[in-house]
Amino acid sequence: MISEHAAEWLGYPVKAFDAEVSKNGVADYAKTIHRLAIDWDANPDLPTLFSRFLADPASAQTPAIIIGQFHGDDPSLGSEEVVQLLVSARDKLPNLRGIFIGDMVTEENEVSWIIQSDVAPLLTAFPNLEHLRLRGTAELTFGGRLGHEKLKSLTIETGGLPPRLFREVMESHLPALQHLELWLGTTSYGGDVTLADVQPLLAGGLFPAMNHLGLRDSEIVDQIAVALASAPVLARLESLDLSLGTLSDEGGQALLDNPALKRLKRLDLHRHFLSEEMMAALRKAYPGVNVEEPEDSDTDPDDRYVAVGE
Amino acid sequence: MPSVNESVNPDFGLFCNPESRRAEGFSVALGRTLRQRPKLIHWEQVLAGDWEERLGEVPRFLRLESPGRNWRVEQRLLLLGAAIEDEEISHNWRRLPAEVVTSLPDEPGRVWPMRQWFLAWRRTLENLSQWARQHGLTSRWFCPPEDVACMFDKWKCQIALDAAGIAVPPALGLPRNFDELWELMRQAGRRRVFLKPCHGSSASGVVALEAGKNDIQAFSTLELTETANGLELHNNRRIRKWRGAAGVRKLVDAVCGERCLAQAWVPKAAQSGSPFDLRVVVIGGRARHVMMRLGRGPMTNSQLLGGKGDVELLRQKMGDEAWMRMLGLCESAMTRCFPLSLYAGLDVLVESNFRTARISEVNAFGDLLPRVLHEGRDTYTWEIEECLRREPVQVSSTGA
């Protein structure tokens, strides 16, 4: 369950730009990221809100933008309109480096029901974009042409990542990509990515600039942990994030036995099913490892569930 | 306990189930504040019809307490309700005939026909109201029986609040089954709704329903059990998810028989990972006690053991202006809709923007908030003080 909106992103504080705020405008476009979201009763609508946001010439300073609830009370509406609005505003947002579409909480819509669209036009319209973050993968596609010279981080948050989308990312051209974060989710919600799908990523031939890899919210995280044992990709990583999934002592032991993890600057395993003993052993081996938010390690393997399951 | 002078005729009369925590809580507060005990008038006696001769001198103040959590009272109400004709008879809200009610076992968690129960509860309140009018006692109520009856009808209450300009989650209507609900949702352009039994309390029977592009699901504490005598409804402490049209339809069809209000699902704000709502107790026109109830899913209710949130943290997050506006909303709801009621417990939704709030329910007996204090005093103590302030009279107190 996702229960809170982003409070900060890319090192900036996030503030809502909604119906009420938009009446008065905002003071600080340059040092604050604004989240544009329409109310559940869809008043005013998103184009109105967006035009109010752009009405102040200072909006040209906007470093990044977050789009929250874009569909009012009807979760069957997708993000096409959001993509169109952003694309048509490209000349008014010359400093835009980050786009996050879908910052919604479960109370607003189930993550598995957030309907995205073809977001490739964004990448074309913003050649200087550095950060792209998307929540919800229903109907999400890059149109088979995911390519961008400057994109540094790509984050896809979902309760179930469709294998076709995972493959689109694997087949992309992102030479500057440093930070790759994919939530794999659960098979109950279409998260059918298998270890075989993940192997090319671990083999290290993809994303030459990548130094952070997040495979989060995953049901196959134990298998991934085992497969990491001889993974060439580790030679390049500074940071590894396997949080929010069903990591148990099986995966924990594999991580413990993996000397290549010693050189990581950051290892995030929080929200897991590790035992107390394994948590202690991991802390000893990797000081600074995040093993917070333990779930009950005695949970039957079939009953372990990911943090965001739908 | 302070010493109590039994010879003094009590100033406070309490219509209640005497064994209840509510009766005890109020008695303790009264003992501490005025060194008195209330006169307890048992709902069982009221329903048996022999309470007036037992009453003796009528106390100066009359307070209505919940008739709930007592099977004998529950059964009597259901029995009485079986004989009352429903003005909404064409809606076919679920009923049980008297002969079946008589043989019912006490089954905690089982959902009995709520409309039938309400018809009897409303009749009981009407009788008390009439009795008070006949004897010139109408000013003695903490909260008049008519107000209590209105609060026990969520549909009527919603209409009253809305008409008074109080922000509420928009209502869609009273669907009789899944198909009617679906049509109401289509007309209103809503894909996410709450179904709330109009006469239920706490989370009993509540269903949260949402329809996505290709999927539909619902959350509820209800369990449906097929028996030889038909479908039985039981409440659980666990919230269960119903996924897919067949299951959701069955659930909705079943719960709609209890007369449910369909309300838009307003996205709630969250704290420490849990969506929450607020219980705000308004006493003497002022919003006083605030309890923050965390939920683990769409349902927020203290009985579901989601725990309590940090009110001060919320106040900071909302900012003083939004916080005061929220409290003002609660106060307006009471002064505009229930000016004669000394108190009520309001359920308040803070929207996910942390600024705007809506009143989702008004609870006549929503003041049972153990260990929640406002300026050092619990709800009962405030009610006693405000009651005396509202009508300053000489009250006997052995402590004075």
Short mmCIF file of N, CA and C in Angstrom, two decimals, chain A residues 164-310:
data_model
loop_
_atom_site.label_atom_id
_atom_site.label_comp_id
_atom_site.label_asym_id
_atom_site.label_seq_id
_atom_site.Cartn_x
_atom_site.Cartn_y
_atom_site.Cartn_z
N ARG A 164 6.75 -7.62 -20.89
CA ARG A 164 6.97 -6.89 -22.14
C ARG A 164 7.60 -5.52 -21.85
N LEU A 165 7.19 -4.90 -20.73
CA LEU A 165 7.72 -3.58 -20.39
C LEU A 165 9.16 -3.71 -19.90
N PHE A 166 9.40 -4.77 -19.11
CA PHE A 166 10.75 -5.03 -18.64
C PHE A 166 11.70 -5.19 -19.84
N ARG A 167 11.24 -5.91 -20.84
CA ARG A 167 12.07 -6.13 -22.03
C ARG A 167 12.30 -4.83 -22.80
N GLU A 168 11.25 -3.99 -22.82
CA GLU A 168 11.42 -2.69 -23.49
C GLU A 168 12.56 -1.90 -22.84
N VAL A 169 12.61 -1.98 -21.51
CA VAL A 169 13.67 -1.26 -20.80
C VAL A 169 15.03 -1.90 -21.11
N MET A 170 15.06 -3.23 -21.15
CA MET A 170 16.33 -3.93 -21.41
C MET A 170 16.85 -3.63 -22.82
N GLU A 171 15.90 -3.40 -23.75
CA GLU A 171 16.31 -3.18 -25.14
C GLU A 171 16.48 -1.70 -25.47
N SER A 172 16.53 -0.85 -24.45
CA SER A 172 16.56 0.59 -24.67
C SER A 172 17.97 1.08 -24.98
N HIS A 173 18.04 2.36 -25.36
CA HIS A 173 19.32 3.01 -25.59
C HIS A 173 19.41 4.17 -24.60
N LEU A 174 20.07 3.96 -23.47
CA LEU A 174 20.15 4.97 -22.43
C LEU A 174 21.60 5.07 -21.96
N PRO A 175 22.46 5.65 -22.76
CA PRO A 175 23.89 5.63 -22.46
C PRO A 175 24.27 6.38 -21.18
N ALA A 176 23.42 7.34 -20.74
CA ALA A 176 23.78 8.13 -19.55
C ALA A 176 23.15 7.58 -18.28
N LEU A 177 22.36 6.51 -18.40
CA LEU A 177 21.57 6.03 -17.26
C LEU A 177 22.45 5.53 -16.12
N GLN A 178 22.32 6.20 -14.98
CA GLN A 178 23.07 5.79 -13.78
C GLN A 178 22.19 5.01 -12.80
N HIS A 179 20.94 5.41 -12.74
CA HIS A 179 20.04 4.90 -11.69
C HIS A 179 18.87 4.18 -12.36
N LEU A 180 18.81 2.88 -12.19
CA LEU A 180 17.68 2.12 -12.74
C LEU A 180 16.93 1.47 -11.59
N GLU A 181 15.68 1.81 -11.47
CA GLU A 181 14.85 1.25 -10.40
C GLU A 181 13.57 0.69 -10.97
N LEU A 182 13.41 -0.62 -10.83
CA LEU A 182 12.22 -1.28 -11.34
C LEU A 182 11.55 -2.05 -10.20
N TRP A 183 10.26 -1.81 -10.01
CA TRP A 183 9.51 -2.60 -9.05
C TRP A 183 8.93 -3.78 -9.83
N LEU A 184 9.18 -4.99 -9.35
CA LEU A 184 8.74 -6.16 -10.11
C LEU A 184 7.34 -6.60 -9.71
N GLY A 185 6.98 -6.44 -8.42
CA GLY A 185 5.61 -6.73 -8.00
C GLY A 185 5.30 -8.21 -7.91
N THR A 186 4.01 -8.50 -8.00
CA THR A 186 3.55 -9.86 -7.76
C THR A 186 2.83 -10.42 -8.99
N THR A 187 2.91 -11.73 -9.15
CA THR A 187 2.25 -12.37 -10.29
C THR A 187 0.73 -12.17 -10.23
N SER A 188 0.18 -11.93 -9.01
CA SER A 188 -1.26 -11.69 -8.92
C SER A 188 -1.67 -10.45 -9.69
N TYR A 189 -0.73 -9.54 -9.90
CA TYR A 189 -1.04 -8.31 -10.64
C TYR A 189 -0.15 -8.17 -11.87
N GLY A 190 0.14 -9.28 -12.51
CA GLY A 190 0.83 -9.23 -13.79
C GLY A 190 2.34 -9.09 -13.69
N GLY A 191 2.88 -9.21 -12.48
CA GLY A 191 4.32 -9.11 -12.32
C GLY A 191 4.99 -10.44 -12.63
N ASP A 192 5.06 -10.76 -13.90
CA ASP A 192 5.52 -12.09 -14.31
C ASP A 192 6.96 -12.11 -14.78
N VAL A 193 7.72 -11.09 -14.44
CA VAL A 193 9.14 -11.07 -14.81
C VAL A 193 9.84 -12.21 -14.06
N THR A 194 10.63 -12.99 -14.79
CA THR A 194 11.31 -14.14 -14.17
C THR A 194 12.80 -13.86 -14.04
N LEU A 195 13.47 -14.75 -13.35
CA LEU A 195 14.92 -14.61 -13.20
C LEU A 195 15.61 -14.60 -14.57
N ALA A 196 15.09 -15.41 -15.49
CA ALA A 196 15.67 -15.46 -16.83
C ALA A 196 15.61 -14.08 -17.50
N ASP A 197 14.49 -13.35 -17.24
CA ASP A 197 14.37 -12.00 -17.80
C ASP A 197 15.43 -11.07 -17.20
N VAL A 198 15.70 -11.28 -15.91
CA VAL A 198 16.59 -10.37 -15.18
C VAL A 198 18.07 -10.64 -15.51
N GLN A 199 18.39 -11.87 -15.91
CA GLN A 199 19.79 -12.27 -16.10
C GLN A 199 20.62 -11.31 -16.97
N PRO A 200 20.07 -10.84 -18.12
CA PRO A 200 20.89 -9.93 -18.95
C PRO A 200 21.32 -8.68 -18.20
N LEU A 201 20.46 -8.25 -17.28
CA LEU A 201 20.77 -7.07 -16.49
C LEU A 201 21.94 -7.36 -15.54
N LEU A 202 21.92 -8.57 -14.95
CA LEU A 202 22.96 -8.94 -14.00
C LEU A 202 24.29 -9.21 -14.72
N ALA A 203 24.18 -9.56 -16.01
CA ALA A 203 25.39 -9.91 -16.77
C ALA A 203 26.27 -8.69 -17.01
N GLY A 204 25.69 -7.49 -16.85
CA GLY A 204 26.53 -6.29 -16.84
C GLY A 204 26.77 -5.66 -18.19
N GLY A 205 26.19 -6.21 -19.26
CA GLY A 205 26.44 -5.64 -20.58
C GLY A 205 25.56 -4.45 -20.92
N LEU A 206 24.53 -4.22 -20.10
CA LEU A 206 23.58 -3.16 -20.40
C LEU A 206 23.90 -1.92 -19.56
N PHE A 207 23.44 -0.77 -20.04
CA PHE A 207 23.55 0.48 -19.29
C PHE A 207 24.98 0.74 -18.78
N PRO A 208 25.85 1.17 -19.66
CA PRO A 208 27.27 1.32 -19.30
C PRO A 208 27.53 2.29 -18.15
N ALA A 209 26.61 3.23 -17.92
CA ALA A 209 26.86 4.22 -16.85
C ALA A 209 26.19 3.85 -15.53
N MET A 210 25.48 2.74 -15.50
CA MET A 210 24.67 2.42 -14.32
C MET A 210 25.52 2.16 -13.08
N ASN A 211 25.19 2.89 -11.99
CA ASN A 211 25.85 2.60 -10.71
C ASN A 211 24.87 2.31 -9.59
N HIS A 212 23.57 2.47 -9.88
CA HIS A 212 22.55 2.09 -8.90
C HIS A 212 21.54 1.16 -9.56
N LEU A 213 21.29 0.05 -8.90
CA LEU A 213 20.27 -0.86 -9.42
C LEU A 213 19.27 -1.17 -8.31
N GLY A 214 18.03 -0.92 -8.60
CA GLY A 214 16.96 -1.26 -7.67
C GLY A 214 16.02 -2.27 -8.31
N LEU A 215 15.90 -3.44 -7.71
CA LEU A 215 14.90 -4.41 -8.14
C LEU A 215 14.03 -4.62 -6.91
N ARG A 216 13.01 -3.79 -6.82
CA ARG A 216 12.28 -3.66 -5.57
C ARG A 216 10.91 -4.32 -5.65
N ASP A 217 10.32 -4.51 -4.45
CA ASP A 217 8.94 -4.98 -4.37
C ASP A 217 8.76 -6.29 -5.14
N SER A 218 9.73 -7.17 -4.96
CA SER A 218 9.79 -8.35 -5.82
C SER A 218 9.50 -9.64 -5.06
N GLU A 219 8.77 -10.53 -5.73
CA GLU A 219 8.52 -11.88 -5.20
C GLU A 219 9.67 -12.83 -5.51
N ILE A 220 10.51 -12.44 -6.49
CA ILE A 220 11.61 -13.34 -6.86
C ILE A 220 12.95 -12.82 -6.33
N VAL A 221 12.87 -12.01 -5.28
CA VAL A 221 14.09 -11.36 -4.79
C VAL A 221 15.08 -12.39 -4.22
N ASP A 222 14.58 -13.48 -3.64
CA ASP A 222 15.51 -14.52 -3.16
C ASP A 222 16.32 -15.10 -4.32
N GLN A 223 15.62 -15.38 -5.42
CA GLN A 223 16.32 -15.90 -6.60
C GLN A 223 17.33 -14.90 -7.14
N ILE A 224 16.92 -13.62 -7.13
CA ILE A 224 17.82 -12.58 -7.63
C ILE A 224 19.06 -12.51 -6.74
N ALA A 225 18.84 -12.60 -5.41
CA ALA A 225 19.97 -12.53 -4.47
C ALA A 225 20.94 -13.67 -4.73
N VAL A 226 20.41 -14.85 -5.00
CA VAL A 226 21.28 -16.00 -5.29
C VAL A 226 22.03 -15.77 -6.61
N ALA A 227 21.31 -15.27 -7.60
CA ALA A 227 21.92 -15.06 -8.92
C ALA A 227 22.98 -13.96 -8.91
N LEU A 228 22.89 -13.09 -7.91
CA LEU A 228 23.87 -12.01 -7.81
C LEU A 228 25.26 -12.51 -7.45
N ALA A 229 25.33 -13.78 -7.02
CA ALA A 229 26.58 -14.33 -6.50
C ALA A 229 27.74 -14.13 -7.48
N SER A 230 27.47 -14.35 -8.74
CA SER A 230 28.56 -14.24 -9.71
C SER A 230 28.25 -13.19 -10.76
N ALA A 231 27.44 -12.18 -10.35
CA ALA A 231 26.95 -11.24 -11.35
C ALA A 231 27.98 -10.17 -11.68
N PRO A 232 28.38 -10.09 -12.94
CA PRO A 232 29.37 -9.08 -13.34
C PRO A 232 28.92 -7.65 -13.07
N VAL A 233 27.60 -7.42 -13.07
CA VAL A 233 27.10 -6.05 -12.90
C VAL A 233 27.58 -5.44 -11.59
N LEU A 234 27.82 -6.29 -10.59
CA LEU A 234 28.21 -5.77 -9.27
C LEU A 234 29.52 -4.98 -9.31
N ALA A 235 30.36 -5.31 -10.28
CA ALA A 235 31.63 -4.60 -10.38
C ALA A 235 31.42 -3.11 -10.61
N ARG A 236 30.25 -2.74 -11.18
CA ARG A 236 30.01 -1.34 -11.50
C ARG A 236 29.12 -0.63 -10.49
N LEU A 237 28.40 -1.39 -9.68
CA LEU A 237 27.40 -0.76 -8.81
C LEU A 237 28.02 -0.14 -7.56
N GLU A 238 27.45 1.00 -7.18
CA GLU A 238 27.77 1.58 -5.89
C GLU A 238 26.64 1.36 -4.92
N SER A 239 25.49 1.06 -5.47
CA SER A 239 24.29 1.01 -4.64
C SER A 239 23.34 -0.06 -5.17
N LEU A 240 22.83 -0.87 -4.26
CA LEU A 240 21.92 -1.95 -4.63
C LEU A 240 20.70 -1.89 -3.73
N ASP A 241 19.53 -1.94 -4.33
CA ASP A 241 18.28 -1.81 -3.58
C ASP A 241 17.39 -3.01 -3.87
N LEU A 242 17.23 -3.88 -2.87
CA LEU A 242 16.35 -5.04 -3.01
C LEU A 242 15.21 -4.95 -2.00
N SER A 243 14.81 -3.74 -1.68
CA SER A 243 13.83 -3.53 -0.62
C SER A 243 12.40 -3.83 -1.07
N LEU A 244 11.50 -3.85 -0.09
CA LEU A 244 10.04 -3.95 -0.28
C LEU A 244 9.55 -5.31 -0.77
N GLY A 245 10.44 -6.27 -0.90
CA GLY A 245 10.03 -7.55 -1.46
C GLY A 245 9.87 -8.63 -0.41
N THR A 246 10.03 -9.88 -0.85
CA THR A 246 9.82 -11.02 0.04
C THR A 246 11.14 -11.68 0.42
N LEU A 247 12.19 -10.88 0.53
CA LEU A 247 13.51 -11.41 0.86
C LEU A 247 13.48 -12.21 2.16
N SER A 248 13.96 -13.45 2.11
CA SER A 248 14.00 -14.30 3.31
C SER A 248 15.45 -14.70 3.57
N ASP A 249 15.64 -15.59 4.54
CA ASP A 249 17.00 -15.98 4.91
C ASP A 249 17.75 -16.66 3.76
N GLU A 250 17.00 -17.28 2.86
CA GLU A 250 17.64 -17.92 1.72
C GLU A 250 18.40 -16.88 0.90
N GLY A 251 17.70 -15.80 0.57
CA GLY A 251 18.35 -14.71 -0.16
C GLY A 251 19.37 -14.01 0.71
N GLY A 252 19.04 -13.86 1.98
CA GLY A 252 19.95 -13.19 2.92
C GLY A 252 21.30 -13.89 2.98
N GLN A 253 21.25 -15.24 3.03
CA GLN A 253 22.49 -16.02 3.11
C GLN A 253 23.33 -15.81 1.84
N ALA A 254 22.66 -15.78 0.70
CA ALA A 254 23.38 -15.57 -0.56
C ALA A 254 24.06 -14.21 -0.57
N LEU A 255 23.38 -13.21 -0.03
CA LEU A 255 23.97 -11.87 0.03
C LEU A 255 25.16 -11.86 0.99
N LEU A 256 24.99 -12.59 2.08
CA LEU A 256 26.05 -12.67 3.09
C LEU A 256 27.32 -13.31 2.51
N ASP A 257 27.10 -14.30 1.64
CA ASP A 257 28.22 -15.05 1.06
C ASP A 257 28.80 -14.38 -0.18
N ASN A 258 28.36 -13.18 -0.48
CA ASN A 258 28.76 -12.54 -1.74
C ASN A 258 29.80 -11.45 -1.48
N PRO A 259 31.07 -11.74 -1.66
CA PRO A 259 32.11 -10.77 -1.32
C PRO A 259 32.03 -9.49 -2.16
N ALA A 260 31.44 -9.58 -3.33
CA ALA A 260 31.37 -8.40 -4.19
C ALA A 260 30.53 -7.28 -3.58
N LEU A 261 29.67 -7.64 -2.62
CA LEU A 261 28.81 -6.62 -2.01
C LEU A 261 29.59 -5.72 -1.05
N LYS A 262 30.77 -6.16 -0.65
CA LYS A 262 31.58 -5.39 0.31
C LYS A 262 31.87 -3.98 -0.19
N ARG A 263 31.99 -3.86 -1.51
CA ARG A 263 32.40 -2.56 -2.01
C ARG A 263 31.23 -1.60 -2.30
N LEU A 264 30.02 -2.07 -2.05
CA LEU A 264 28.87 -1.17 -2.24
C LEU A 264 28.89 -0.05 -1.20
N LYS A 265 28.47 1.13 -1.63
CA LYS A 265 28.34 2.23 -0.67
C LYS A 265 26.98 2.17 0.02
N ARG A 266 26.04 1.52 -0.66
CA ARG A 266 24.71 1.49 -0.09
C ARG A 266 24.02 0.18 -0.45
N LEU A 267 23.42 -0.43 0.58
CA LEU A 267 22.68 -1.68 0.37
C LEU A 267 21.35 -1.56 1.11
N ASP A 268 20.26 -1.60 0.37
CA ASP A 268 18.94 -1.39 0.99
C ASP A 268 18.12 -2.67 0.86
N LEU A 269 17.79 -3.26 2.01
CA LEU A 269 16.99 -4.49 2.02
C LEU A 269 15.71 -4.31 2.82
N HIS A 270 15.37 -3.07 3.15
CA HIS A 270 14.30 -2.87 4.13
C HIS A 270 12.96 -3.44 3.67
N ARG A 271 12.16 -3.79 4.67
CA ARG A 271 10.86 -4.42 4.50
C ARG A 271 11.05 -5.80 3.83
N HIS A 272 11.29 -6.78 4.70
CA HIS A 272 11.77 -8.09 4.28
C HIS A 272 11.23 -9.16 5.23
N PHE A 273 11.60 -10.41 5.00
CA PHE A 273 11.19 -11.51 5.87
C PHE A 273 12.42 -12.20 6.47
N LEU A 274 13.48 -11.46 6.69
CA LEU A 274 14.70 -12.02 7.26
C LEU A 274 14.52 -12.28 8.76
N SER A 275 15.23 -13.30 9.25
CA SER A 275 15.19 -13.58 10.69
C SER A 275 16.09 -12.59 11.43
N GLU A 276 15.91 -12.54 12.75
CA GLU A 276 16.74 -11.67 13.60
C GLU A 276 18.23 -12.00 13.40
N GLU A 277 18.52 -13.32 13.37
CA GLU A 277 19.93 -13.75 13.27
C GLU A 277 20.53 -13.28 11.94
N MET A 278 19.74 -13.44 10.88
CA MET A 278 20.24 -13.04 9.56
C MET A 278 20.42 -11.53 9.48
N MET A 279 19.49 -10.79 10.08
CA MET A 279 19.62 -9.33 10.09
C MET A 279 20.92 -8.94 10.80
N ALA A 280 21.17 -9.62 11.93
CA ALA A 280 22.39 -9.30 12.70
C ALA A 280 23.64 -9.62 11.89
N ALA A 281 23.62 -10.78 11.22
CA ALA A 281 24.79 -11.19 10.43
C ALA A 281 25.03 -10.22 9.27
N LEU A 282 23.94 -9.77 8.64
CA LEU A 282 24.08 -8.83 7.53
C LEU A 282 24.60 -7.47 8.00
N ARG A 283 24.11 -7.06 9.18
CA ARG A 283 24.59 -5.78 9.72
C ARG A 283 26.08 -5.85 10.01
N LYS A 284 26.51 -7.02 10.50
CA LYS A 284 27.92 -7.18 10.83
C LYS A 284 28.77 -7.18 9.56
N ALA A 285 28.28 -7.89 8.54
CA ALA A 285 29.05 -7.99 7.30
C ALA A 285 29.03 -6.68 6.52
N TYR A 286 27.88 -6.00 6.54
CA TYR A 286 27.73 -4.76 5.75
C TYR A 286 27.23 -3.63 6.65
N PRO A 287 28.13 -3.01 7.38
CA PRO A 287 27.68 -1.91 8.26
C PRO A 287 26.94 -0.87 7.42
N GLY A 288 25.82 -0.40 7.92
CA GLY A 288 25.05 0.59 7.17
C GLY A 288 23.95 -0.02 6.32
N VAL A 289 23.91 -1.34 6.23
CA VAL A 289 22.83 -1.97 5.46
C VAL A 289 21.49 -1.63 6.09
N ASN A 290 20.49 -1.36 5.27
CA ASN A 290 19.17 -1.04 5.79
C ASN A 290 18.32 -2.31 5.84
N VAL A 291 18.11 -2.81 7.07
CA VAL A 291 17.24 -3.98 7.24
C VAL A 291 16.04 -3.63 8.12
N GLU A 292 15.60 -2.39 8.04
CA GLU A 292 14.45 -1.98 8.83
C GLU A 292 13.15 -2.58 8.30
N GLU A 293 12.11 -2.38 9.08
CA GLU A 293 10.76 -2.85 8.74
C GLU A 293 10.68 -4.34 8.45
N PRO A 294 11.13 -5.17 9.41
CA PRO A 294 11.00 -6.62 9.20
C PRO A 294 9.55 -7.08 9.26
N GLU A 295 9.19 -7.99 8.40
CA GLU A 295 7.93 -8.71 8.52
C GLU A 295 8.24 -10.00 9.26
N ASP A 296 7.21 -10.77 9.59
CA ASP A 296 7.42 -11.99 10.37
C ASP A 296 8.19 -13.03 9.55
N SER A 297 9.41 -13.36 10.01
CA SER A 297 10.26 -14.27 9.24
C SER A 297 9.72 -15.70 9.26
N ASP A 298 8.77 -16.00 10.17
CA ASP A 298 8.20 -17.34 10.22
C ASP A 298 7.06 -17.52 9.22
N THR A 299 6.74 -16.45 8.52
CA THR A 299 5.64 -16.54 7.55
C THR A 299 5.92 -17.65 6.53
N ASP A 300 4.92 -18.46 6.30
CA ASP A 300 5.04 -19.51 5.30
C ASP A 300 5.43 -18.89 3.95
N PRO A 301 6.40 -19.51 3.24
CA PRO A 301 6.85 -18.91 1.98
C PRO A 301 5.71 -18.53 1.04
N ASP A 302 4.65 -19.33 1.02
CA ASP A 302 3.54 -19.02 0.11
C ASP A 302 2.75 -17.80 0.55
N ASP A 303 2.89 -17.44 1.82
CA ASP A 303 2.09 -16.32 2.33
C ASP A 303 2.88 -15.02 2.41
N ARG A 304 4.13 -15.04 2.00
CA ARG A 304 4.89 -13.80 2.01
C ARG A 304 4.43 -12.92 0.86
N TYR A 305 4.29 -11.67 1.14
CA TYR A 305 3.76 -10.79 0.12
C TYR A 305 4.64 -9.54 0.00
N VAL A 306 4.61 -8.94 -1.16
CA VAL A 306 5.41 -7.74 -1.40
C VAL A 306 4.71 -6.53 -0.76
N ALA A 307 5.46 -5.45 -0.56
CA ALA A 307 4.91 -4.28 0.13
C ALA A 307 3.79 -3.63 -0.67
N VAL A 308 3.98 -3.54 -1.97
CA VAL A 308 2.95 -2.93 -2.83
C VAL A 308 2.47 -4.01 -3.78
N GLY A 309 1.32 -4.56 -3.50
CA GLY A 309 0.86 -5.74 -4.22
C GLY A 309 -0.22 -5.45 -5.23
N GLU A 310 -0.71 -4.24 -5.24
CA GLU A 310 -1.70 -3.97 -6.28
C GLU A 310 -1.73 -2.51 -6.65
#
